[in-house]
Short mmCIF file of C-alpha atoms and ligand atoms in Angstrom, two decimals:
data_model
loop_
_atom_site.label_atom_id
_atom_site.label_comp_id
_atom_site.label_asym_id
_atom_site.label_seq_id
_atom_site.Cartn_x
_atom_site.Cartn_y
_atom_site.Cartn_z
CA MET A 1 -20.96 194.27 -17.48
CA ALA A 2 -18.44 194.72 -20.55
CA SER A 3 -19.95 193.16 -23.68
CA ARG A 4 -16.82 190.89 -23.72
CA GLY A 5 -16.10 189.24 -19.94
CA LYS A 6 -13.80 186.92 -17.95
CA TRP A 7 -14.98 184.40 -15.66
CA SER A 8 -15.84 184.70 -11.96
CA SER A 9 -13.48 181.45 -10.45
CA HIS A 10 -12.03 178.24 -12.04
CA VAL A 11 -14.68 176.10 -10.58
CA GLY A 12 -17.59 179.23 -11.90
CA PHE A 13 -15.40 178.39 -15.63
CA ILE A 14 -15.62 174.36 -15.25
CA LEU A 15 -20.10 174.46 -13.86
CA ALA A 16 -20.24 176.41 -16.93
CA ALA A 17 -18.85 174.95 -19.46
CA ALA A 18 -20.52 171.58 -18.18
CA GLY A 19 -23.72 173.18 -17.91
CA SER A 20 -23.23 173.64 -21.84
CA ALA A 21 -22.35 170.35 -22.16
CA VAL A 22 -24.68 168.20 -19.96
CA GLY A 23 -28.59 168.73 -20.37
CA LEU A 24 -31.56 167.25 -22.93
CA GLY A 25 -28.96 166.23 -24.68
CA ASN A 26 -27.76 163.37 -22.33
CA ILE A 27 -31.14 162.90 -21.12
CA TRP A 28 -33.23 163.31 -24.50
CA ARG A 29 -30.76 162.17 -26.84
CA PHE A 30 -28.85 159.84 -25.06
CA PRO A 31 -31.28 157.64 -24.49
CA TYR A 32 -33.62 157.19 -27.52
CA LEU A 33 -30.22 156.90 -29.36
CA ALA A 34 -29.28 154.22 -27.82
CA GLY A 35 -32.76 152.39 -27.53
CA LYS A 36 -32.05 152.69 -31.29
CA ASN A 37 -29.13 151.09 -32.10
CA GLY A 38 -28.98 148.59 -29.92
CA GLY A 39 -28.62 149.98 -26.95
CA ALA A 40 -24.73 148.61 -25.13
CA LEU A 41 -22.95 148.62 -28.95
CA PHE A 42 -23.54 152.33 -28.62
CA VAL A 43 -22.31 152.79 -25.64
CA LEU A 44 -19.31 151.32 -26.25
CA ILE A 45 -18.75 152.88 -29.19
CA TYR A 46 -20.08 155.97 -27.63
CA ILE A 47 -17.31 155.92 -25.09
CA ALA A 48 -15.04 155.36 -26.91
CA CYS A 49 -15.86 158.65 -28.83
CA VAL A 50 -15.99 160.66 -25.66
CA ILE A 51 -12.38 160.48 -25.16
CA VAL A 52 -10.42 159.45 -29.06
CA LEU A 53 -12.42 162.35 -30.50
CA GLY A 54 -14.05 164.59 -27.96
CA LEU A 55 -11.43 165.11 -25.68
CA PRO A 56 -8.45 166.49 -28.57
CA VAL A 57 -10.83 168.48 -30.31
CA MET A 58 -12.44 170.38 -26.67
CA LEU A 59 -8.92 170.82 -26.24
CA ALA A 60 -8.37 171.92 -29.64
CA GLU A 61 -11.50 174.52 -29.14
CA LEU A 62 -10.71 175.98 -25.47
CA SER A 63 -6.92 176.37 -26.21
CA LEU A 64 -8.09 178.14 -29.77
CA GLY A 65 -10.68 179.90 -28.15
CA ARG A 66 -7.95 181.25 -25.05
CA ALA A 67 -5.19 181.86 -27.25
CA THR A 68 -7.04 184.04 -29.82
CA GLY A 69 -9.41 185.86 -26.67
CA LYS A 70 -12.03 185.62 -30.13
CA ASN A 71 -15.40 184.56 -31.50
CA ALA A 72 -16.71 181.06 -33.54
CA VAL A 73 -15.74 183.46 -36.54
CA GLY A 74 -13.17 185.84 -35.42
CA ALA A 75 -10.01 182.92 -34.23
CA PHE A 76 -10.39 182.00 -37.36
CA ARG A 77 -10.71 185.11 -39.08
CA ALA A 78 -7.21 186.25 -36.20
CA ILE A 79 -5.30 183.65 -36.65
CA ARG A 80 -5.76 183.92 -40.86
CA PRO A 81 -6.54 187.20 -42.10
CA GLY A 82 -7.48 187.46 -45.34
CA THR A 83 -8.16 184.11 -45.94
CA LYS A 84 -12.44 181.94 -45.96
CA TRP A 85 -10.71 179.95 -42.95
CA HIS A 86 -13.04 181.83 -40.86
CA TRP A 87 -16.13 179.99 -42.59
CA ILE A 88 -16.32 177.43 -40.88
CA GLY A 89 -17.39 179.96 -37.77
CA TYR A 90 -19.94 180.73 -40.32
CA LEU A 91 -21.15 176.89 -40.08
CA ASN A 92 -20.15 177.67 -36.89
CA VAL A 93 -22.96 180.21 -36.12
CA VAL A 94 -25.47 178.82 -38.18
CA THR A 95 -25.39 175.20 -36.76
CA ALA A 96 -25.46 176.66 -33.35
CA VAL A 97 -28.78 178.84 -34.52
CA MET A 98 -30.34 175.88 -35.86
CA VAL A 99 -28.93 173.42 -33.54
CA LEU A 100 -30.68 176.03 -30.37
CA SER A 101 -33.86 176.13 -32.86
CA PHE A 102 -35.05 172.61 -32.59
CA TYR A 103 -33.29 172.09 -29.04
CA SER A 104 -35.43 175.24 -27.19
CA VAL A 105 -38.76 172.83 -28.84
CA ILE A 106 -37.62 169.48 -26.90
CA ALA A 107 -36.99 171.89 -24.00
CA GLY A 108 -40.53 173.37 -24.19
CA TRP A 109 -41.82 169.68 -23.63
CA THR A 110 -39.42 170.13 -20.41
CA LEU A 111 -41.91 173.15 -19.45
CA GLY A 112 -44.89 171.17 -20.71
CA TYR A 113 -44.36 167.90 -18.62
CA PHE A 114 -43.28 170.24 -15.37
CA VAL A 115 -46.81 171.33 -15.29
CA LYS A 116 -48.49 168.20 -17.01
CA THR A 117 -46.47 166.35 -13.38
CA LEU A 118 -47.69 168.48 -11.33
CA GLY A 119 -51.08 168.90 -12.45
CA GLY A 120 -51.40 165.81 -11.22
CA THR A 121 -51.93 163.84 -15.05
CA PHE A 122 -49.88 161.20 -14.48
CA LYS A 123 -50.65 159.76 -11.50
CA SER A 124 -51.25 156.42 -11.81
CA THR A 125 -51.52 156.55 -14.99
CA GLY A 126 -50.62 153.27 -16.95
CA LYS A 127 -48.55 153.50 -20.30
CA ASP A 128 -50.75 153.03 -22.26
CA ASP A 129 -52.45 157.09 -21.77
CA VAL A 130 -49.10 158.23 -21.64
CA VAL A 131 -47.90 157.16 -24.38
CA ALA A 132 -51.58 158.50 -25.68
CA VAL A 133 -51.27 161.93 -23.54
CA PHE A 134 -47.23 162.24 -25.74
CA SER A 135 -49.49 162.07 -28.66
CA ARG A 136 -51.73 164.56 -28.11
CA PHE A 137 -48.89 166.96 -26.03
CA ILE A 138 -46.92 167.29 -29.31
CA ALA A 139 -49.85 166.88 -31.78
CA SER A 140 -51.63 170.89 -30.37
CA PRO A 141 -50.30 173.50 -32.58
CA GLY A 142 -50.81 176.89 -30.09
CA LEU A 143 -49.13 174.77 -27.02
CA GLN A 144 -46.19 172.75 -28.20
CA LEU A 145 -45.86 177.13 -30.12
CA LEU A 146 -46.38 178.17 -27.18
CA LEU A 147 -43.28 176.54 -25.42
CA LEU A 148 -41.24 177.42 -28.30
CA ALA A 149 -41.57 181.10 -27.89
CA ILE A 150 -41.26 180.62 -24.03
CA PHE A 151 -37.82 178.92 -23.94
CA ILE A 152 -36.98 181.42 -26.54
CA PHE A 153 -38.07 183.69 -24.78
CA LEU A 154 -36.23 182.65 -21.61
CA THR A 155 -32.24 182.05 -23.00
CA VAL A 156 -32.24 185.40 -24.96
CA SER A 157 -33.69 186.84 -21.30
CA ILE A 158 -30.04 185.55 -19.63
CA VAL A 159 -28.29 185.87 -21.87
CA SER A 160 -28.56 189.66 -22.87
CA LYS A 161 -27.13 189.71 -19.50
CA GLY A 162 -23.41 188.61 -20.46
CA VAL A 163 -21.21 185.59 -19.18
CA SER A 164 -20.09 185.86 -15.34
CA ALA A 165 -23.24 187.08 -14.10
CA GLY A 166 -26.01 185.62 -15.86
CA LEU A 167 -24.25 181.81 -16.56
CA GLU A 168 -22.60 181.07 -13.34
CA LYS A 169 -24.83 181.58 -11.47
CA PHE A 170 -27.13 179.82 -12.70
CA SER A 171 -24.90 176.08 -13.05
CA LYS A 172 -23.76 176.52 -9.32
CA VAL A 173 -26.95 175.61 -7.70
CA MET A 174 -28.65 172.33 -11.48
CA MET A 175 -26.33 170.55 -11.42
CA PRO A 176 -26.37 169.16 -7.51
CA ALA A 177 -29.27 168.54 -7.93
CA LEU A 178 -29.71 167.73 -11.02
CA PHE A 179 -27.24 164.72 -10.01
CA ALA A 180 -28.83 163.84 -6.15
CA ILE A 181 -32.40 163.52 -8.37
CA LEU A 182 -30.89 160.66 -10.94
CA ILE A 183 -29.51 158.77 -8.43
CA LEU A 184 -32.78 158.61 -6.89
CA LEU A 185 -34.58 157.77 -9.71
CA MET A 186 -31.55 155.54 -11.02
CA VAL A 187 -32.21 153.73 -7.48
CA TYR A 188 -35.69 153.07 -7.92
CA SER A 189 -35.63 151.48 -11.66
CA LEU A 190 -32.96 149.60 -10.60
CA THR A 191 -35.73 147.45 -8.41
CA LEU A 192 -38.30 148.04 -11.06
CA PRO A 193 -39.18 143.61 -11.72
CA GLY A 194 -38.11 143.45 -15.09
CA ALA A 195 -34.87 145.50 -14.68
CA GLU A 196 -32.53 143.13 -15.13
CA ARG A 197 -33.70 143.02 -19.10
CA GLY A 198 -32.99 146.19 -19.64
CA LEU A 199 -29.89 146.48 -17.57
CA ALA A 200 -28.46 143.25 -20.14
CA PHE A 201 -29.72 144.93 -22.94
CA TYR A 202 -27.87 149.34 -22.03
CA LEU A 203 -24.48 146.82 -20.48
CA LYS A 204 -24.31 143.42 -23.31
CA PRO A 205 -23.24 144.46 -26.20
CA ASP A 206 -24.65 142.69 -29.13
CA PHE A 207 -21.58 142.90 -31.77
CA SER A 208 -24.42 140.96 -34.95
CA GLU A 209 -25.75 145.02 -34.56
CA ILE A 210 -22.73 147.21 -35.60
CA ASN A 211 -23.15 149.29 -39.14
CA GLY A 212 -22.53 152.58 -40.32
CA ARG A 213 -26.08 154.37 -39.56
CA VAL A 214 -24.41 153.13 -35.36
CA PHE A 215 -20.86 155.14 -35.48
CA LEU A 216 -21.93 157.93 -37.07
CA GLU A 217 -24.94 158.52 -34.56
CA ALA A 218 -21.95 157.24 -31.24
CA MET A 219 -19.64 159.95 -32.68
CA GLY A 220 -22.61 162.85 -33.69
CA GLN A 221 -24.13 162.17 -30.19
CA ALA A 222 -20.73 162.67 -28.29
CA PHE A 223 -19.83 166.07 -30.52
CA PHE A 224 -23.12 167.04 -29.60
CA SER A 225 -23.10 165.96 -25.94
CA LEU A 226 -19.14 167.38 -25.17
CA SER A 227 -21.24 170.98 -26.85
CA LEU A 228 -18.03 170.71 -29.86
CA GLY A 229 -17.79 171.01 -33.97
CA MET A 230 -20.16 174.11 -32.78
CA GLY A 231 -18.32 176.69 -31.34
CA ALA A 232 -19.50 176.45 -28.48
CA MET A 233 -15.97 175.82 -26.36
CA LEU A 234 -14.49 177.68 -28.28
CA THR A 235 -16.64 180.75 -27.67
CA TYR A 236 -16.61 179.66 -24.08
CA GLY A 237 -12.66 179.17 -24.15
CA SER A 238 -12.54 182.73 -24.99
CA TYR A 239 -13.73 183.53 -21.41
CA LEU A 240 -10.57 181.56 -20.09
CA SER A 241 -8.37 183.27 -18.24
CA LYS A 242 -4.23 181.46 -19.16
CA LYS A 243 -4.49 180.41 -15.10
CA GLU A 244 -7.03 177.42 -15.64
CA LYS A 245 -5.40 173.94 -16.97
CA LEU A 246 -6.73 173.90 -20.19
CA VAL A 247 -5.90 169.41 -19.67
CA ALA A 248 -7.60 169.03 -16.19
CA SER A 249 -10.78 171.89 -17.70
CA ALA A 250 -11.86 169.58 -20.58
CA ALA A 251 -11.28 165.88 -18.79
CA TRP A 252 -13.71 167.31 -15.59
CA VAL A 253 -16.27 168.08 -18.18
CA ALA A 254 -15.98 165.46 -20.02
CA VAL A 255 -16.50 162.69 -16.92
CA ILE A 256 -20.13 165.17 -15.82
CA ASP A 257 -21.21 165.13 -18.78
CA THR A 258 -21.25 161.02 -19.28
CA SER A 259 -21.44 160.05 -16.54
CA VAL A 260 -25.16 162.51 -17.05
CA ALA A 261 -25.82 160.27 -19.94
CA LEU A 262 -25.03 156.88 -18.31
CA LEU A 263 -27.19 158.14 -15.14
CA ALA A 264 -29.70 158.65 -17.58
CA GLY A 265 -29.74 155.57 -20.14
CA PHE A 266 -29.65 153.62 -15.37
CA ILE A 267 -32.71 155.54 -15.18
CA ILE A 268 -34.01 154.59 -18.59
CA PHE A 269 -33.96 150.77 -19.99
CA PRO A 270 -34.83 149.27 -16.51
CA ALA A 271 -37.80 151.01 -16.02
CA LEU A 272 -38.40 151.13 -19.46
CA PHE A 273 -37.82 147.06 -20.06
CA SER A 274 -39.62 146.55 -16.61
CA GLN A 275 -42.85 148.41 -18.18
CA ASN A 276 -42.52 145.80 -21.59
CA MET A 277 -42.10 149.15 -23.63
CA ALA A 278 -39.77 149.21 -27.37
CA PRO A 279 -36.81 150.62 -26.95
CA ASP A 280 -36.53 151.64 -30.37
CA GLN A 281 -39.29 154.57 -29.41
CA GLY A 282 -36.96 157.87 -31.52
CA PRO A 283 -37.11 161.51 -29.59
CA GLY A 284 -40.23 160.75 -27.26
CA LEU A 285 -39.26 158.02 -25.49
CA VAL A 286 -37.88 159.21 -22.14
CA PHE A 287 -41.29 161.26 -23.08
CA ALA A 288 -43.42 157.86 -23.17
CA ILE A 289 -41.44 156.37 -20.02
CA LEU A 290 -40.30 158.57 -16.98
CA PRO A 291 -44.35 159.80 -15.93
CA VAL A 292 -44.72 156.07 -16.23
CA ILE A 293 -42.44 156.05 -13.43
CA PHE A 294 -43.61 159.20 -11.98
CA GLY A 295 -46.86 157.28 -11.58
CA LYS A 296 -45.45 154.51 -9.80
CA ILE A 297 -43.60 155.77 -6.89
CA PRO A 298 -44.53 157.72 -3.43
CA GLY A 299 -44.58 161.33 -3.78
CA GLY A 300 -44.61 161.24 -7.47
CA THR A 301 -46.48 163.81 -8.85
CA LEU A 302 -43.81 166.44 -6.49
CA PHE A 303 -40.66 163.92 -7.65
CA GLY A 304 -41.89 164.51 -10.60
CA ALA A 305 -41.89 167.75 -11.10
CA PHE A 306 -39.43 168.47 -9.27
CA PHE A 307 -37.36 166.72 -12.15
CA PHE A 308 -39.10 168.10 -15.20
CA VAL A 309 -37.82 171.56 -13.37
CA MET A 310 -34.11 170.73 -13.22
CA LEU A 311 -34.88 168.94 -16.98
CA ALA A 312 -35.47 171.75 -17.42
CA LEU A 313 -33.24 173.71 -16.62
CA ALA A 314 -29.81 171.99 -17.67
CA ALA A 315 -31.26 172.44 -20.98
CA LEU A 316 -31.55 176.78 -19.95
CA THR A 317 -27.48 176.07 -19.31
CA SER A 318 -27.60 174.91 -23.27
CA THR A 319 -29.56 176.92 -24.82
CA ILE A 320 -27.37 180.13 -23.45
CA SER A 321 -24.11 178.50 -24.12
CA LEU A 322 -25.91 178.20 -28.44
CA LEU A 323 -27.04 181.51 -28.08
CA GLU A 324 -23.84 182.70 -26.47
CA ILE A 325 -21.95 181.90 -30.15
CA PRO A 326 -23.71 183.98 -32.61
CA VAL A 327 -23.89 186.74 -29.68
CA SER A 328 -20.43 187.03 -29.08
CA PHE A 329 -20.50 186.54 -32.95
CA LEU A 330 -22.37 189.64 -33.14
CA ILE A 331 -20.65 191.76 -30.60
CA ASP A 332 -17.34 192.02 -31.35
CA GLU A 333 -17.35 191.49 -35.54
CA LYS A 334 -20.42 193.75 -36.03
CA LYS A 335 -20.65 195.39 -32.98
CA LEU A 336 -23.75 194.96 -31.83
CA THR A 337 -24.77 195.62 -28.50
CA ARG A 338 -25.31 192.35 -26.77
CA ARG A 339 -29.35 192.99 -26.01
CA ARG A 340 -29.72 193.51 -29.65
CA ALA A 341 -28.06 190.84 -30.21
CA ALA A 342 -29.31 188.04 -27.93
CA TRP A 343 -33.10 189.89 -29.43
CA LEU A 344 -32.35 189.49 -33.39
CA MET A 345 -30.72 185.10 -33.03
CA GLY A 346 -33.08 184.40 -30.18
CA GLY A 347 -35.54 186.16 -32.61
CA ALA A 348 -34.26 183.76 -36.27
CA ALA A 349 -33.97 180.82 -33.50
CA LEU A 350 -37.58 180.88 -32.77
CA LEU A 351 -37.85 181.70 -36.73
CA PHE A 352 -37.32 178.03 -37.19
CA GLY A 353 -38.37 176.43 -34.67
CA ILE A 354 -41.11 176.61 -35.64
CA PRO A 355 -41.36 174.13 -38.65
CA SER A 356 -40.03 171.47 -35.76
CA SER A 357 -42.71 172.41 -33.06
CA LEU A 358 -45.44 171.98 -35.83
CA SER A 359 -43.99 168.49 -36.31
CA GLY A 360 -45.90 166.19 -34.01
CA GLY A 361 -48.45 165.73 -35.84
CA SER A 362 -49.99 169.68 -35.93
CA VAL A 363 -49.41 169.74 -39.62
CA LYS A 364 -48.56 166.51 -41.64
CA PHE A 365 -46.53 167.70 -44.10
CA PHE A 366 -43.82 168.81 -41.72
CA SER A 367 -44.70 165.59 -39.09
CA ARG A 368 -43.82 163.55 -42.08
CA LEU A 369 -41.45 165.17 -44.88
CA PRO A 370 -41.96 163.27 -48.19
CA ALA A 371 -38.89 162.73 -49.93
CA PHE A 372 -37.20 161.57 -46.20
CA HIS A 373 -39.68 160.03 -44.80
CA ILE A 374 -39.36 161.32 -40.77
CA ASP A 375 -40.40 164.41 -39.25
CA PHE A 376 -38.83 167.59 -39.82
CA LEU A 377 -37.81 168.01 -35.52
CA SER A 378 -35.95 164.75 -36.32
CA LEU A 379 -34.56 166.05 -40.29
CA TRP A 380 -32.80 168.74 -37.97
CA ASP A 381 -31.62 166.56 -35.61
CA LYS A 382 -30.00 165.05 -37.70
CA VAL A 383 -28.88 167.61 -40.00
CA TRP A 384 -26.92 169.52 -36.83
CA GLY A 385 -27.16 167.60 -34.65
CA ASN A 386 -25.02 164.68 -36.00
CA ILE A 387 -23.94 165.86 -39.92
CA SER A 388 -22.71 169.63 -39.05
CA VAL A 389 -20.71 168.89 -35.74
CA SER A 390 -18.96 166.12 -37.30
CA VAL A 391 -17.54 168.41 -40.21
CA GLY A 392 -16.84 170.98 -37.40
CA SER A 393 -15.31 169.57 -35.45
CA LEU A 394 -13.39 167.79 -38.59
CA LEU A 395 -12.65 170.81 -40.38
CA ILE A 396 -11.90 172.89 -36.43
CA ALA A 397 -9.01 169.83 -35.80
CA LEU A 398 -8.64 170.55 -40.02
CA PHE A 399 -7.04 174.58 -39.14
CA VAL A 400 -4.99 173.40 -35.37
CA VAL A 401 -3.29 171.20 -37.47
CA HIS A 402 -2.77 172.61 -41.28
CA VAL A 403 -3.01 176.54 -40.06
CA TRP A 404 -2.78 177.17 -36.50
CA LYS A 405 -0.45 174.65 -36.03
CA THR A 406 -0.37 172.08 -32.68
CA ASP A 407 3.23 173.63 -31.86
CA LYS A 408 1.26 176.93 -31.52
CA ALA A 409 -1.89 174.42 -29.64
CA LEU A 410 0.51 173.23 -27.38
CA ALA A 411 1.84 176.22 -26.30
CA GLU A 412 -1.45 177.23 -25.31
CA ILE A 413 -2.72 174.03 -23.43
CA SER A 414 0.51 174.67 -21.07
CA ALA A 415 0.74 178.17 -20.79
CA GLU A 416 1.73 179.13 -17.00
CA GLY A 417 3.12 176.43 -16.70
CA ALA A 418 0.82 173.63 -17.00
CA GLY A 419 1.43 170.38 -17.38
CA PHE A 420 0.82 168.45 -20.81
CA ARG A 421 2.34 165.14 -20.35
CA LEU A 422 0.00 163.08 -23.04
CA ALA A 423 0.90 165.91 -25.52
CA ARG A 424 2.07 163.52 -28.26
CA ILE A 425 -0.75 162.14 -27.89
CA TRP A 426 -3.43 164.50 -28.00
CA ILE A 427 -1.58 165.43 -31.21
CA LEU A 428 -1.38 162.36 -32.78
CA ALA A 429 -5.21 162.13 -31.97
CA ILE A 430 -5.86 165.83 -33.07
CA LYS A 431 -3.38 165.11 -36.20
CA TYR A 432 -4.21 161.89 -37.60
CA VAL A 433 -6.71 159.68 -35.87
CA CYS A 434 -9.82 162.78 -34.92
CA PRO A 435 -9.60 163.18 -39.04
CA LEU A 436 -9.45 160.34 -40.66
CA LEU A 437 -12.72 158.55 -38.13
CA ILE A 438 -14.85 161.58 -38.66
CA LEU A 439 -14.03 161.24 -42.12
CA VAL A 440 -14.84 157.39 -43.60
CA VAL A 441 -17.51 157.75 -40.77
CA LEU A 442 -18.74 160.60 -42.59
CA VAL A 443 -18.14 159.58 -46.08
CA SER A 444 -19.39 155.83 -45.42
CA GLN A 445 -22.75 156.99 -44.70
CA PHE A 446 -23.09 158.29 -48.65
CA ILE A 447 -21.72 155.16 -50.16
N1 LIG B 501 -24.64 169.32 -25.58
C1 LIG B 501 -24.92 170.13 -25.82
C2 LIG B 501 -26.28 168.94 -24.14
O1 LIG B 501 -25.83 167.85 -24.44
O2 LIG B 501 -27.51 168.76 -24.45
C3 LIG B 501 -26.63 170.28 -27.04
C4 LIG B 501 -25.47 171.91 -27.01
C5 LIG B 501 -25.10 172.26 -25.66
C6 LIG B 501 -24.19 171.53 -28.25
C7 LIG B 501 -24.53 173.81 -26.50
C8 LIG B 501 -23.60 172.23 -28.45
C9 LIG B 501 -24.06 173.63 -27.62
F1 LIG B 501 -23.19 174.61 -28.12
#
């Protein structure tokens, strides 16, 4: 396969892009952020961010990628050579490697939980035991490092094989299966005694809880979950043929991604409230409640194991796209072979992942950073997963509007006769709404 491939079909692209978008962000991160930020209020702001900020930025990235046919750095360079604009691309590449580093730690947890569930650890364990199992698990340094290394190794192996061969095959089977499991789990969770209190938390917004942090975390989560602000959709767009309709593709990805996140909430919160557990436990939330469910349902051992395999696969299609960002940069701009680029960047992610993997109690310093009073993983998640993706999205919007110009973007979006009825609204969004909103939310954090 040539180093710069193309998607083999329309569905292939949507599945791969949705494969990038759907991952731990939907099932691990969305519920924990919603739980921490007042539930329904967060959900409401999140959905608004997906529509008002996410979709416009996604179109900007896809069109920029396809028009230039370049990687996250090369695209900016192709449009404004000899300037510093391609530094946006460097920020994309660095963000992708940093997100990959802590994301792979959580992905390693899904592998560990697959083995634990299959081995019967959660058979009829109560919630206190489940929480204790989790605390012990994240505090085991050797195991954490091993799982991190395994996950990065899996990612590197696939990315070194190339675009359509590696990425597409995967998403085709995984997505529908994951969807089916989530629906089954939701039905079960909704029938638990006390589920209605969880539903109320998830669906009835309490506006008194509104504050700047809710906005930042909902906005960051929208970009993170849609794989925006770090050049992923830009890179994927560069593999896209002119025949594809960008607007329809973007809309599909957003709908699939948001549905999976919302479904996850319908599983987690009813179960959580039925067990009288607190929704604001942070990053461990999903790993503390799902095993409780698997311990209760008939056939929970196998079903739970299957769930964690699917979750690991969903994470893998996301880590693949994360690694693809620096890799396609190194192939195009630095003329490395795909194999070498993949191993190099995988190695970097592994190195940067070490502090995150040791921040669950095994190394005191990383588990509670003196100046920040949080653990390293949570800090990395916030810095790269919230702030950096928001800054990246802001910069891409500014670049498209002020440097590339919206008429060029529009020409790309409506290439080969693809209509774009909402063109005016898109211009309004990318020119004014996105930059202003993102800036206000970011700046408000520092006042
Ligand atoms: N969107 C992924 C998720 O929600 O799990 C995370 C992600 C993957 C972000 C790939 C960015 C990216 F390039």
